[in-house]
Short mmCIF file of C-alpha atoms and ligand atoms in Angstrom, two decimals:
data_model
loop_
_atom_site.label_atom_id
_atom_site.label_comp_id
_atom_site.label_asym_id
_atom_site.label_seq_id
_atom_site.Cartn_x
_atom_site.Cartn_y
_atom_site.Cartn_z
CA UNK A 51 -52.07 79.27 -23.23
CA UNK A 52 -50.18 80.36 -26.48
CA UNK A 53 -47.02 77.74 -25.66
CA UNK A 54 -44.32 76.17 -28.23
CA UNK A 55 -42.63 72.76 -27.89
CA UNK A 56 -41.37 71.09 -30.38
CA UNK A 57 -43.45 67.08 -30.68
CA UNK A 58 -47.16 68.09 -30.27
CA UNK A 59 -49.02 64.55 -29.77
CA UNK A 60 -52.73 64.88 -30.38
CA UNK A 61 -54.47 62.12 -28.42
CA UNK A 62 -53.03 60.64 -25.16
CA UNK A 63 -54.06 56.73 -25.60
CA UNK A 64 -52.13 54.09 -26.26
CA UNK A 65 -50.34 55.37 -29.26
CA UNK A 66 -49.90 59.17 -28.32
CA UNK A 67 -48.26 57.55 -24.93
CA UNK A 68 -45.99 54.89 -26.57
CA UNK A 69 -44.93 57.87 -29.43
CA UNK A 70 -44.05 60.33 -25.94
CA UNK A 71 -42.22 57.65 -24.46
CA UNK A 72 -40.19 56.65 -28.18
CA UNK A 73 -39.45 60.64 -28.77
CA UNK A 74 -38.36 61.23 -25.46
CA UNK A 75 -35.94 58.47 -24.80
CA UNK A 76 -32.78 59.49 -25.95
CA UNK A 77 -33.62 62.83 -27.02
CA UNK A 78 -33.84 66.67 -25.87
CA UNK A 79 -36.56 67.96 -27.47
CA UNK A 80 -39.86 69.49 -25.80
CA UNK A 81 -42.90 67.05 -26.15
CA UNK A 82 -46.55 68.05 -25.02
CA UNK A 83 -49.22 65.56 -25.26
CA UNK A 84 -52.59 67.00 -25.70
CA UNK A 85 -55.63 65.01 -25.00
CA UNK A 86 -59.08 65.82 -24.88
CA UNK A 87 -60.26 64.46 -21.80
CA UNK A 88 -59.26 64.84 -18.17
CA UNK A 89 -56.67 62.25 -17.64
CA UNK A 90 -54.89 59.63 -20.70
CA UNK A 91 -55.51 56.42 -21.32
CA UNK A 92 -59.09 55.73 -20.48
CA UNK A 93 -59.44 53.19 -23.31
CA UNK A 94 -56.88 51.44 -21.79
CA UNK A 95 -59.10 51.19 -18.37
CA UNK A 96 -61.65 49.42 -19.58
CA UNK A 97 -60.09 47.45 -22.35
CA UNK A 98 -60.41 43.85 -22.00
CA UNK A 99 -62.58 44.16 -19.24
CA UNK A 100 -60.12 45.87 -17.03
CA UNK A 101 -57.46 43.76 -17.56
CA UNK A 102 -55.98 44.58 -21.08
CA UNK A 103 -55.04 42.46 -24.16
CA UNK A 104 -51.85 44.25 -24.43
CA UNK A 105 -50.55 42.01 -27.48
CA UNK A 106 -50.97 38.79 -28.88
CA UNK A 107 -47.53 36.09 -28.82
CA UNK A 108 -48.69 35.32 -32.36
CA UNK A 109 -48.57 38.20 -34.61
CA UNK A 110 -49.03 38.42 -38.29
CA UNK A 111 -50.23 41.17 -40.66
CA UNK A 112 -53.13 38.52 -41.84
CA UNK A 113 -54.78 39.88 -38.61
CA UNK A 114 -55.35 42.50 -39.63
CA UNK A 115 -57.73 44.45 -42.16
CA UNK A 116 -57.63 47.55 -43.80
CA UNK A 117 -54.84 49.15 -45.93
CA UNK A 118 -51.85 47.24 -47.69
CA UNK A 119 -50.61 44.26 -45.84
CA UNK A 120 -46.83 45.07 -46.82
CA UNK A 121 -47.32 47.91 -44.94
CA UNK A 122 -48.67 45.90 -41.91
CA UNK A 123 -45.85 43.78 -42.20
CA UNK A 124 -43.11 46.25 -42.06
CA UNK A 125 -44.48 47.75 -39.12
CA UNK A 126 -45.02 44.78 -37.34
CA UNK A 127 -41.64 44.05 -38.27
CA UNK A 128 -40.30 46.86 -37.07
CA UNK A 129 -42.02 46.41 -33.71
CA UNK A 130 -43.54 43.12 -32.89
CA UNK A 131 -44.73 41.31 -30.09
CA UNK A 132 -41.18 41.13 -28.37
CA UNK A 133 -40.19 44.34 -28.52
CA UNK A 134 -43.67 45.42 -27.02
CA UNK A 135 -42.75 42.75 -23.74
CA UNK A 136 -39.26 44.01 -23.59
CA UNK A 137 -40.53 47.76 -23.77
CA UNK A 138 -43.19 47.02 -20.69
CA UNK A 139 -40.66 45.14 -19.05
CA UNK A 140 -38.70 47.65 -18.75
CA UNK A 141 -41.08 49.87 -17.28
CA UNK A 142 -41.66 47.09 -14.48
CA UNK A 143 -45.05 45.78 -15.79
CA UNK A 144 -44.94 41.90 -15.61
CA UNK A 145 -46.97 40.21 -18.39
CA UNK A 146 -48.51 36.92 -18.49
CA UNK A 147 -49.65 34.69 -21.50
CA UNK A 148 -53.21 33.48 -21.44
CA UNK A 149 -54.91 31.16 -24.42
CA UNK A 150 -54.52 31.54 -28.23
CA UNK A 151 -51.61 33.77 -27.19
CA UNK A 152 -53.12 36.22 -25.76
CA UNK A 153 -50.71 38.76 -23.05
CA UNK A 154 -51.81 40.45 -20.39
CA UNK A 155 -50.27 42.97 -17.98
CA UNK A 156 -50.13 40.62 -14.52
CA UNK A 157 -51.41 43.47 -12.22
CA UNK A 158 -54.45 44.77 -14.92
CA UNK A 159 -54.57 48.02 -16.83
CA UNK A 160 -54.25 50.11 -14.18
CA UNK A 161 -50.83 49.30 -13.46
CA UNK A 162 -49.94 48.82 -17.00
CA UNK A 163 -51.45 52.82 -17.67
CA UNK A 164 -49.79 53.74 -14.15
CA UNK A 165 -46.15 52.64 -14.99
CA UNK A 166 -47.02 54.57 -18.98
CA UNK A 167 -47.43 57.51 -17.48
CA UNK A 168 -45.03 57.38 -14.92
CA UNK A 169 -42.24 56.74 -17.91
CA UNK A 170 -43.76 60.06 -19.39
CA UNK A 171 -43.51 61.96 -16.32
CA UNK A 172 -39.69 60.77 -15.68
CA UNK A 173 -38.95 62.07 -19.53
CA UNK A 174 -40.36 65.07 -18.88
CA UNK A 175 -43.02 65.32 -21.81
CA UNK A 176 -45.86 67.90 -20.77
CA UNK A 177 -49.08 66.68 -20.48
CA UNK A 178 -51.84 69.16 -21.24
CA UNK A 179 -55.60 67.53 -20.68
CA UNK A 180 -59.03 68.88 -21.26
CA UNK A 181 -57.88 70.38 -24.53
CA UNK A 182 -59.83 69.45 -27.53
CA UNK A 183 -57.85 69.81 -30.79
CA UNK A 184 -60.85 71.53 -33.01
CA UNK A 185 -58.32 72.35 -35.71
CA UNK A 186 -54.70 72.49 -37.11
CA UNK A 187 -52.82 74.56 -39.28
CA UNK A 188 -49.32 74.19 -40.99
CA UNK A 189 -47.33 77.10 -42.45
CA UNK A 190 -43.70 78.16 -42.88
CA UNK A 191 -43.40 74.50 -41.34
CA UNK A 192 -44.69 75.59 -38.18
CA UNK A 193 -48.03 73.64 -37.07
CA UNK A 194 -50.40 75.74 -34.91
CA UNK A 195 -52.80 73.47 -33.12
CA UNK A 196 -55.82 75.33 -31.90
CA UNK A 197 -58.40 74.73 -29.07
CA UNK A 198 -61.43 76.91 -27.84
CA UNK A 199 -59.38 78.72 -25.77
CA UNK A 200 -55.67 77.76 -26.61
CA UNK A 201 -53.11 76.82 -28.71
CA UNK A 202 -49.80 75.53 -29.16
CA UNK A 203 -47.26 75.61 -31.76
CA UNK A 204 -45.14 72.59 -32.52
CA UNK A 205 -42.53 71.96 -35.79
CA UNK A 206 -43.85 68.12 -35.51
CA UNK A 207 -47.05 66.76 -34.61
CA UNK A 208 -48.12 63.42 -33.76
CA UNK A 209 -51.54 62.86 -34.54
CA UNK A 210 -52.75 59.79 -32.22
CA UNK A 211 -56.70 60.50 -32.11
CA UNK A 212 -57.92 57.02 -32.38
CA UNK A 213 -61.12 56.19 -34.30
CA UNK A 214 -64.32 56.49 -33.73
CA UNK A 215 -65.28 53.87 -31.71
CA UNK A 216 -66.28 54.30 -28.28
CA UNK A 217 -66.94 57.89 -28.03
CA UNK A 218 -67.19 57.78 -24.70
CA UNK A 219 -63.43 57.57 -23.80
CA UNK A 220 -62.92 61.08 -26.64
CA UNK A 221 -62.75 58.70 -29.89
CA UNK A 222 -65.28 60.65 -31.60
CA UNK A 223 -63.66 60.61 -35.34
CA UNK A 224 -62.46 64.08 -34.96
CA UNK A 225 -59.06 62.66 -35.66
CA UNK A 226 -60.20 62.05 -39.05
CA UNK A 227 -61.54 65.59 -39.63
CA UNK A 228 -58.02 66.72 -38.68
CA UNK A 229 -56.07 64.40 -40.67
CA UNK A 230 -58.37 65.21 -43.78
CA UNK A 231 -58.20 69.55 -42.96
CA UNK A 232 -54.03 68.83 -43.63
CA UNK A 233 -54.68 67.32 -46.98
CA UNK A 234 -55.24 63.51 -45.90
CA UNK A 235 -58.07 61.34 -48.15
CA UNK A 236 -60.26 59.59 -45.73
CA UNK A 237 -61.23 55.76 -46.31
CA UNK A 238 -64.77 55.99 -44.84
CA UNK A 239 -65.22 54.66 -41.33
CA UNK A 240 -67.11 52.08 -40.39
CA UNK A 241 -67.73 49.92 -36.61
CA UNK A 242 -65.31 47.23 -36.05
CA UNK A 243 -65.39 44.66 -33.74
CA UNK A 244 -68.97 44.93 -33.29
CA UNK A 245 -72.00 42.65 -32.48
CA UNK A 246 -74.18 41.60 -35.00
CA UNK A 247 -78.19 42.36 -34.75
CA UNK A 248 -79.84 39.90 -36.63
CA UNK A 249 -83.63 39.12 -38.12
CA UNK A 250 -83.96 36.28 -35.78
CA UNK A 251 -86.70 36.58 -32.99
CA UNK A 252 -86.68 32.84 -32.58
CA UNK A 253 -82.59 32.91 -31.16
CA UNK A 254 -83.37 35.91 -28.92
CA UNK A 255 -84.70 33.50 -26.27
CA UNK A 256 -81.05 32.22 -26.15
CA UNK A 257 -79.52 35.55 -24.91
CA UNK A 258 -76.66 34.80 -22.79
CA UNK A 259 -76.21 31.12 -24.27
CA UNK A 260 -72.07 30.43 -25.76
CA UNK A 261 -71.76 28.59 -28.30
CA UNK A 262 -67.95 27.33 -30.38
CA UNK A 263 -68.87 28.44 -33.99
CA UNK A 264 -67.61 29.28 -37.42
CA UNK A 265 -69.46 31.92 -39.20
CA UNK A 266 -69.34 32.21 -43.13
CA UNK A 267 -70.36 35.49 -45.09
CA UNK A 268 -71.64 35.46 -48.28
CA UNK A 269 -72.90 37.75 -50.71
CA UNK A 270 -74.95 35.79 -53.24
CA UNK A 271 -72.69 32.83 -54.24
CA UNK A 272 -69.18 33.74 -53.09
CA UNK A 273 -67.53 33.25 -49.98
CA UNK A 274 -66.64 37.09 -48.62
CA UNK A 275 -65.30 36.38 -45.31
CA UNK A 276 -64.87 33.41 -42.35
CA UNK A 277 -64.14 33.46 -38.47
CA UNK A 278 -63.99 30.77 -35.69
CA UNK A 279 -63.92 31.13 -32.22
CA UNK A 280 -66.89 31.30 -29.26
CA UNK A 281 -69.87 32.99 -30.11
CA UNK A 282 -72.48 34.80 -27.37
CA UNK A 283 -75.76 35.11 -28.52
CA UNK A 284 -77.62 38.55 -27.10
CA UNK A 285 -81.04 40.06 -27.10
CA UNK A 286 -80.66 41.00 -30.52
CA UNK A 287 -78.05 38.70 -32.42
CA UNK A 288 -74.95 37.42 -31.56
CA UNK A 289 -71.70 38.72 -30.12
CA UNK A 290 -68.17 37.33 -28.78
CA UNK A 291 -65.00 36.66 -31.02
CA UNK A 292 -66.96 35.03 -33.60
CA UNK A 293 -69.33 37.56 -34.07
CA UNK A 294 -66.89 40.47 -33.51
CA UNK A 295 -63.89 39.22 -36.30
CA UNK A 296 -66.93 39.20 -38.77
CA UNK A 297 -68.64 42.23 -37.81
CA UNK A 298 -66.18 44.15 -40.00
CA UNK A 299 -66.66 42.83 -43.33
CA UNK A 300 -70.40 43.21 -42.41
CA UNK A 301 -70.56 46.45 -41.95
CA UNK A 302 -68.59 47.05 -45.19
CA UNK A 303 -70.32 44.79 -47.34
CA UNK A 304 -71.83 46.44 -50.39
CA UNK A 305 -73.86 43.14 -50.67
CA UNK A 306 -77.94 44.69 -50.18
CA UNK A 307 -78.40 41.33 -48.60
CA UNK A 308 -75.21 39.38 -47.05
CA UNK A 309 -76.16 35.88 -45.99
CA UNK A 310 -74.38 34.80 -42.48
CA UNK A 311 -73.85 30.78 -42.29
CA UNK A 312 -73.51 29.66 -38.89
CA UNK A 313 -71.82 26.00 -38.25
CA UNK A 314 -72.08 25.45 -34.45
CA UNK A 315 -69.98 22.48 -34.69
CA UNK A 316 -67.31 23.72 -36.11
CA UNK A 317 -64.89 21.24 -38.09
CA UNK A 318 -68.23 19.24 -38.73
CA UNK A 319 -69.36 19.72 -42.62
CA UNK A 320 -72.48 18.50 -43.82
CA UNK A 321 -71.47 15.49 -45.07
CA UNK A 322 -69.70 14.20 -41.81
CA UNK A 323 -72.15 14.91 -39.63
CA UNK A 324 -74.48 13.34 -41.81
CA UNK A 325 -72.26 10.26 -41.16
CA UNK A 326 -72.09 10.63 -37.48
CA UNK A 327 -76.19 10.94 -37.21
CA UNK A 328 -76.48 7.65 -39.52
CA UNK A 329 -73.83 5.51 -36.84
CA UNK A 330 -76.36 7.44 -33.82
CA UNK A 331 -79.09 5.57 -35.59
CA UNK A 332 -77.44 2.66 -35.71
CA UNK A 333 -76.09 2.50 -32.14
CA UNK A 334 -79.00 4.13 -30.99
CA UNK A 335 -82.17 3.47 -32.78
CA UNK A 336 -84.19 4.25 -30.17
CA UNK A 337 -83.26 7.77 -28.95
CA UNK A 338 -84.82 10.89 -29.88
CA UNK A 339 -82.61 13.08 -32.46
CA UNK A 340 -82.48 15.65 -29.84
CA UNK A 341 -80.57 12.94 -27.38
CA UNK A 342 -77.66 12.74 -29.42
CA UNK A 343 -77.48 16.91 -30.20
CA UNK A 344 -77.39 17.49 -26.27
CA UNK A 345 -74.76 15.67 -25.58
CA UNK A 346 -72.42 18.25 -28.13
CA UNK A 347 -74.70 21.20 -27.83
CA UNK A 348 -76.29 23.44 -24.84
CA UNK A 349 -80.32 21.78 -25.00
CA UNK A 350 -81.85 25.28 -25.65
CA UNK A 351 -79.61 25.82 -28.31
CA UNK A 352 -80.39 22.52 -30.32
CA UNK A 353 -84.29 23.00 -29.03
CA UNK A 354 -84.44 26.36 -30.67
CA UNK A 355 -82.60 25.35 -33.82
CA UNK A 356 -85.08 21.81 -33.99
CA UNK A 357 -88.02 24.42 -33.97
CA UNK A 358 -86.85 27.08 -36.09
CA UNK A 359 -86.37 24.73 -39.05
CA UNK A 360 -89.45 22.73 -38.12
CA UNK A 361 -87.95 19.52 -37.30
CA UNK A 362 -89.68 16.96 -34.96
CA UNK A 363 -86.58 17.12 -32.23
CA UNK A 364 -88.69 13.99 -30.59
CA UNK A 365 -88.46 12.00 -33.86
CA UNK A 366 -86.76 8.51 -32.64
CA UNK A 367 -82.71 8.19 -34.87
CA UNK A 368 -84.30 4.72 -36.36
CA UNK A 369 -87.27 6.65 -37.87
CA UNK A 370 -85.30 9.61 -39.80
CA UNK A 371 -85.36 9.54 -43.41
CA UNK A 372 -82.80 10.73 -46.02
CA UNK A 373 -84.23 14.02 -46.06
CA UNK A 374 -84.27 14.44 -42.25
CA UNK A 375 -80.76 13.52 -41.73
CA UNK A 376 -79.91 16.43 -44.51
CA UNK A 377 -82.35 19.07 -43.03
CA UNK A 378 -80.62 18.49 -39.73
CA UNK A 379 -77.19 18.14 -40.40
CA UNK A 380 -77.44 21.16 -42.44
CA UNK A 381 -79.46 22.86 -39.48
CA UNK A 382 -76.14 22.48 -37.44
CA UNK A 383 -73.34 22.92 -39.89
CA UNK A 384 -74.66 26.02 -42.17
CA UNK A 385 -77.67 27.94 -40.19
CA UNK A 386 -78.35 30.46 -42.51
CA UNK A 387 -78.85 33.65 -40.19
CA UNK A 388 -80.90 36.79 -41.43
CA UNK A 389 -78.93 39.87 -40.72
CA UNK A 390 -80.03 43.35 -39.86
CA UNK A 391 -76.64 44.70 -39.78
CA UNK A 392 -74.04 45.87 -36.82
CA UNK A 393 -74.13 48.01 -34.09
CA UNK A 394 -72.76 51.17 -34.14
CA UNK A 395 -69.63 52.94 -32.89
CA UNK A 396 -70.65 53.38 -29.03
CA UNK A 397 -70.62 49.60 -28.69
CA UNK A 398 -67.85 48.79 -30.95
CA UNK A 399 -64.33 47.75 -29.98
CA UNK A 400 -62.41 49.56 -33.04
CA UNK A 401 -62.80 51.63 -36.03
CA UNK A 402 -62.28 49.94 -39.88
CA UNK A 403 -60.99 52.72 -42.18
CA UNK A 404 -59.15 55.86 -41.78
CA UNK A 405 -56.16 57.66 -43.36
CA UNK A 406 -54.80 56.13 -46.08
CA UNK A 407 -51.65 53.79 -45.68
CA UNK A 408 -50.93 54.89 -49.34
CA UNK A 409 -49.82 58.86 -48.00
CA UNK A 410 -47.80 57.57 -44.86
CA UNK A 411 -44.22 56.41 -45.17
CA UNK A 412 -44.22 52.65 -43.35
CA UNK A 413 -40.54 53.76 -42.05
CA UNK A 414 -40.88 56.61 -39.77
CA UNK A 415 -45.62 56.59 -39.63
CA UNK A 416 -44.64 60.54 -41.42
CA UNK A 417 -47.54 61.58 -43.75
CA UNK A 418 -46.49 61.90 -47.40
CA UNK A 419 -49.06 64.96 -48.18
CA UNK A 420 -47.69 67.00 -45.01
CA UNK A 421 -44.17 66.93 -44.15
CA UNK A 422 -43.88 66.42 -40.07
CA UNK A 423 -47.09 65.37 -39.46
CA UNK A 424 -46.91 61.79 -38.04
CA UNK A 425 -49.70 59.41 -37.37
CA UNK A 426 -50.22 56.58 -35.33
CA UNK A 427 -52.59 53.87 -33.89
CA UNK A 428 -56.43 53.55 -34.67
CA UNK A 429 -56.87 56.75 -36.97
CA UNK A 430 -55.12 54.71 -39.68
CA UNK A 431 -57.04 52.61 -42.19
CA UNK A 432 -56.06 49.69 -40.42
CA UNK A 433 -58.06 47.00 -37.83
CA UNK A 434 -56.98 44.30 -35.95
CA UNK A 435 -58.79 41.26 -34.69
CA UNK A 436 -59.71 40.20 -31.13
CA UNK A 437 -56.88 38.80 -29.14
CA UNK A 438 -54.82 42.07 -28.36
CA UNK A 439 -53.61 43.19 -32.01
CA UNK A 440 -55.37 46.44 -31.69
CA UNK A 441 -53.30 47.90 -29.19
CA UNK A 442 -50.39 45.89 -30.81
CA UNK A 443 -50.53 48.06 -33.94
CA UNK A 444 -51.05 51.30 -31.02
CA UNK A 445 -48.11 50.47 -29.46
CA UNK A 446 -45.32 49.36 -32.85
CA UNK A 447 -47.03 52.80 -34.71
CA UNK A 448 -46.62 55.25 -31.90
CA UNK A 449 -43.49 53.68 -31.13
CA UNK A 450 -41.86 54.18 -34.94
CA UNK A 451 -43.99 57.70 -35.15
CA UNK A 452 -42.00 58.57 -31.63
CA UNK A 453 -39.07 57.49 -32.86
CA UNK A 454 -38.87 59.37 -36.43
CA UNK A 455 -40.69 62.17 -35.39
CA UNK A 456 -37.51 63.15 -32.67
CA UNK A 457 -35.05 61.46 -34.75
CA UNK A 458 -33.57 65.46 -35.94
CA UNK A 459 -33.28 66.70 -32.00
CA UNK A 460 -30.43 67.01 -30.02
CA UNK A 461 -29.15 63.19 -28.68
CA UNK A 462 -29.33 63.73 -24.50
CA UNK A 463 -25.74 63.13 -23.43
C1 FAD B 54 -64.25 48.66 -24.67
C2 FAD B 54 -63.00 48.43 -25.46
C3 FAD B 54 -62.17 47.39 -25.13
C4 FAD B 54 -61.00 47.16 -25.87
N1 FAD B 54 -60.18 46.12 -25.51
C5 FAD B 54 -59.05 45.88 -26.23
C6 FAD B 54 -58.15 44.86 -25.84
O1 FAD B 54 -58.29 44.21 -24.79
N2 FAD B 54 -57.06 44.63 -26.66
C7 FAD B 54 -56.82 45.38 -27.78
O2 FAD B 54 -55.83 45.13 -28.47
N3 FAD B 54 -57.64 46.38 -28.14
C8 FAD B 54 -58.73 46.66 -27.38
N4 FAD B 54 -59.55 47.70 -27.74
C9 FAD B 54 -59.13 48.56 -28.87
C10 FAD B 54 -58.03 49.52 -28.40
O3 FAD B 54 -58.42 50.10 -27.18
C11 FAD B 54 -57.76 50.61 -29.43
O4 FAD B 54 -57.52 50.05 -30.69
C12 FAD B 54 -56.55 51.45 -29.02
O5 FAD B 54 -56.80 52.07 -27.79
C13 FAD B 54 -56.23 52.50 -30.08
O6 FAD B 54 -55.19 53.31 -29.58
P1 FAD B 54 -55.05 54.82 -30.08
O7 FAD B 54 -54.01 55.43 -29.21
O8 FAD B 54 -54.90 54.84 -31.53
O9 FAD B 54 -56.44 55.49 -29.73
P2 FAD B 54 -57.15 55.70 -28.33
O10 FAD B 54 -56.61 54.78 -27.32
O11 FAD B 54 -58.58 55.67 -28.63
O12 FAD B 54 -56.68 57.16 -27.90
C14 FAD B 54 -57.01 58.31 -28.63
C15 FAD B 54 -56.98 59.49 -27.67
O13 FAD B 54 -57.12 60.69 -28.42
C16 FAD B 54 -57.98 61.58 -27.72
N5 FAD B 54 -58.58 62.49 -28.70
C17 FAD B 54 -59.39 62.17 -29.73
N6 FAD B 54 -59.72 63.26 -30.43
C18 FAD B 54 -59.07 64.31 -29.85
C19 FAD B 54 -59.02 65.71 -30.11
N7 FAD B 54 -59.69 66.25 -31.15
N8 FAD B 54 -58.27 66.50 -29.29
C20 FAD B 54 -57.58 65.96 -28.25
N9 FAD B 54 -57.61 64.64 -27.93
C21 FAD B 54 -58.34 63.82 -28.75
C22 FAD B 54 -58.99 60.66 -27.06
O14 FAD B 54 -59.61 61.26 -25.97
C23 FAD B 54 -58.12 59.45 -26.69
O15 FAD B 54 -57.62 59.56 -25.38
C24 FAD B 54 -60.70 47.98 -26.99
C25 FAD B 54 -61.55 49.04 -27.31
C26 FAD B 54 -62.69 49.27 -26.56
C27 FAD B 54 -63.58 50.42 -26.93
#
């Protein structure tokens, strides 16, 4: 194959399939999609379990990480939350709102990826699989896009290679390497949404135990990062969206030791549950410390916490002094947790890092170093947090990268 169109999209996920659909509507120009693997989308398959946090009703740049939040914010402005309902609606996919916000495609990913691609087909945008992009090149402002075998010439490009998380579903970074061969600088990438292995073989008898929790990172003194939200412990440390929303800031700490604080009662502080154990010792003199933890706490959780910071869980309320009430309330409301670090980029949900906001225009996702290159979803320096805003930021970037990128073809009559 030695073929011309004129919108080459590199990477057929969520973005590359949102930028087809945004390039195609409305316009007469020749789109190909190229992607990797043998069929699009297979992120979308397994996300969320099958089911696919699609979005998030409550959308602000503050979740999200990475690159300039006024760039977040025009984006998301550009293409929120709404827009992204209307958009599916249209294609026939029913959504449905689950807690904190969270939307769903009604009839799982499947359907959602079925009704994509069946939008793509209608337009008419070529889809070439099993063609891995090993490089690109741009001259006389013609981009040549070469594979082992093949290659394909396109005046625009969409580059929509996702990160590097997952390699499994064809995220293997090599979107980076082709972003930085057309001139891009590269903020280094690092797992995101993650779980955390931790220095802790006393907790790893509560694999499979959840827990509500805050979780506070510190390097030395200061405060670095905070998240709230259920919290899975595993064979080696601790997972769930807790863990996950934190994992980032872990993994680019440049602390040589950062210090995790768990409270696993959240909106508890030291000092009021301080007061709540002194009323349990009034009320109840009699019962054992532990009595009083069960009742808020799973039992081998507050068991395993008693022993780890040697504290007589037995010891009757009427018999703890000062210093007991302080050990314990701090056991429960700042758990200082030894970390090893995160895992890496086959277990992680996303990818922090990636090209620089600073050389794309926020109006049209164009790159300011090469003029009709586009880029879109997860190869950006930007993360999202748990709850659907990765795919959010997929969907409004390939959707203003579409857009732009076709804006100089022919209107369809
Ligand atoms: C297990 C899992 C569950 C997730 N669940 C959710 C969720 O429920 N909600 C949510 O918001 N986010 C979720 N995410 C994150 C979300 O899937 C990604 O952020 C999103 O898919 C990014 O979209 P993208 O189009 O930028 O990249 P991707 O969807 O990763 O697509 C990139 C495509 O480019 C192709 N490609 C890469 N390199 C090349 C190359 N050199 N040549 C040709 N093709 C190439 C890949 O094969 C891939 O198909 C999940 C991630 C994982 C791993």
């Amino acid at each position: 194959m030695n073929e011309t169109c004129d919108i080459a999209i590199v990477g057929g996920g969520a973005a590359g399939l949102m930028a087809a659909i945004a390039a195609a509507e409305g316009r007469t120009a020749k789109i190909a999609i190229i992607e990797r693997m043998d069929r699009c989308g297979s992120k979308i398959l397994i996300s969320g379990g099958g089911r696919c946090n699609l979005s998030n009703r409550s959308l602000s740049a503050n979740d999200y990480f990475g690159g300039s939040r006024n760039f977040i914010r025009n984006v998301l402005a550009s293409f929120g939350t709404k827009d992204t309902i209307r958009f599916f609606e249209s294609l026939g996919v029913e959504i449905t709102e689950e807690d904190e916000g969270r939307l769903f495609p009604r009839k799982g990913a499947h359907h959602l990826l079925a009704a994509l691609l069946g939008r793509v087909g209608e337009l008419g945008v070529q889809l070439v699989t099993g063609f891995f992009v090993e490089h690109i090149t741009f001259t006389n402002g013609i981009y040549k896009i070469h594979g082992r075998s093949k290659s394909l010439s396109a005046s625009r490009v969409v580059l929509a290679c996702g990160g590097s998380a997952c390699p499994a579903c064809g995220t293997d970074g090599s979107g980076f390497a082709l972003a930085a061969s057309l001139g891009h600088s590269i903020i280094a990438p690092t797992p995101a949404l993650v779980p955390i292995e931790l220095n802790e073989p006393d907790l790893r008898k509560l694999a499979g135990i959840t827990i509500d929790a805050e979780l506070v990172l510190r390097a030395g003194d200061v405060e670095t990062a905070n998240s709230r939200g259920s919290m899975l412990f595993t064979h080696g440390g601790i997972s769930g969206p807790a863990a996950l929303n934190i994992s980032r800031h872990i993994a680019r700490s440049e602390a040589a030791n950062p210090t995790l604080l768990l409270n696993s009662l959240p909106g508890r502080t030291l000092e009021t549950l301080s007061r709540e154990i002194r009323e349990w010792m009034r009320l109840h003199p009699k019962a054992e410390i532990i009595t009083s933890f069960k009742k808020i706490l799973p039992e081998r959780f507050c068991t395993a916490v008693f022993r780890r910071e040697g504290i007589d869980a037995s010891k009757r309320l009427s018999n703890l002094s000062r210093d007991d009430i302080k050990n314990t309330a701090s056991a429960f409301t700042e758990l200082s947790l030894s970390v090893k670090g995160v895992g890496e980029f086959k277990s992680a949900h996303a990818t922090a890092g990636g090209v620089a906001l600073t050389e794309v225009r926020y109006q049209t996702m164009e790159s300011r170093i090469s003029r009709g290159l586009y880029l879109a979803g997860e190869v950006l320096d930007v993360d999202g947090m748990t709850g659907g805003y990765n795919f959010q930021w997929a969907w409004s970037t390939g959707f203003i990268a579409g857009r732009a990128s076709s804006a100089v073809f022919k209107k369809k009559c």
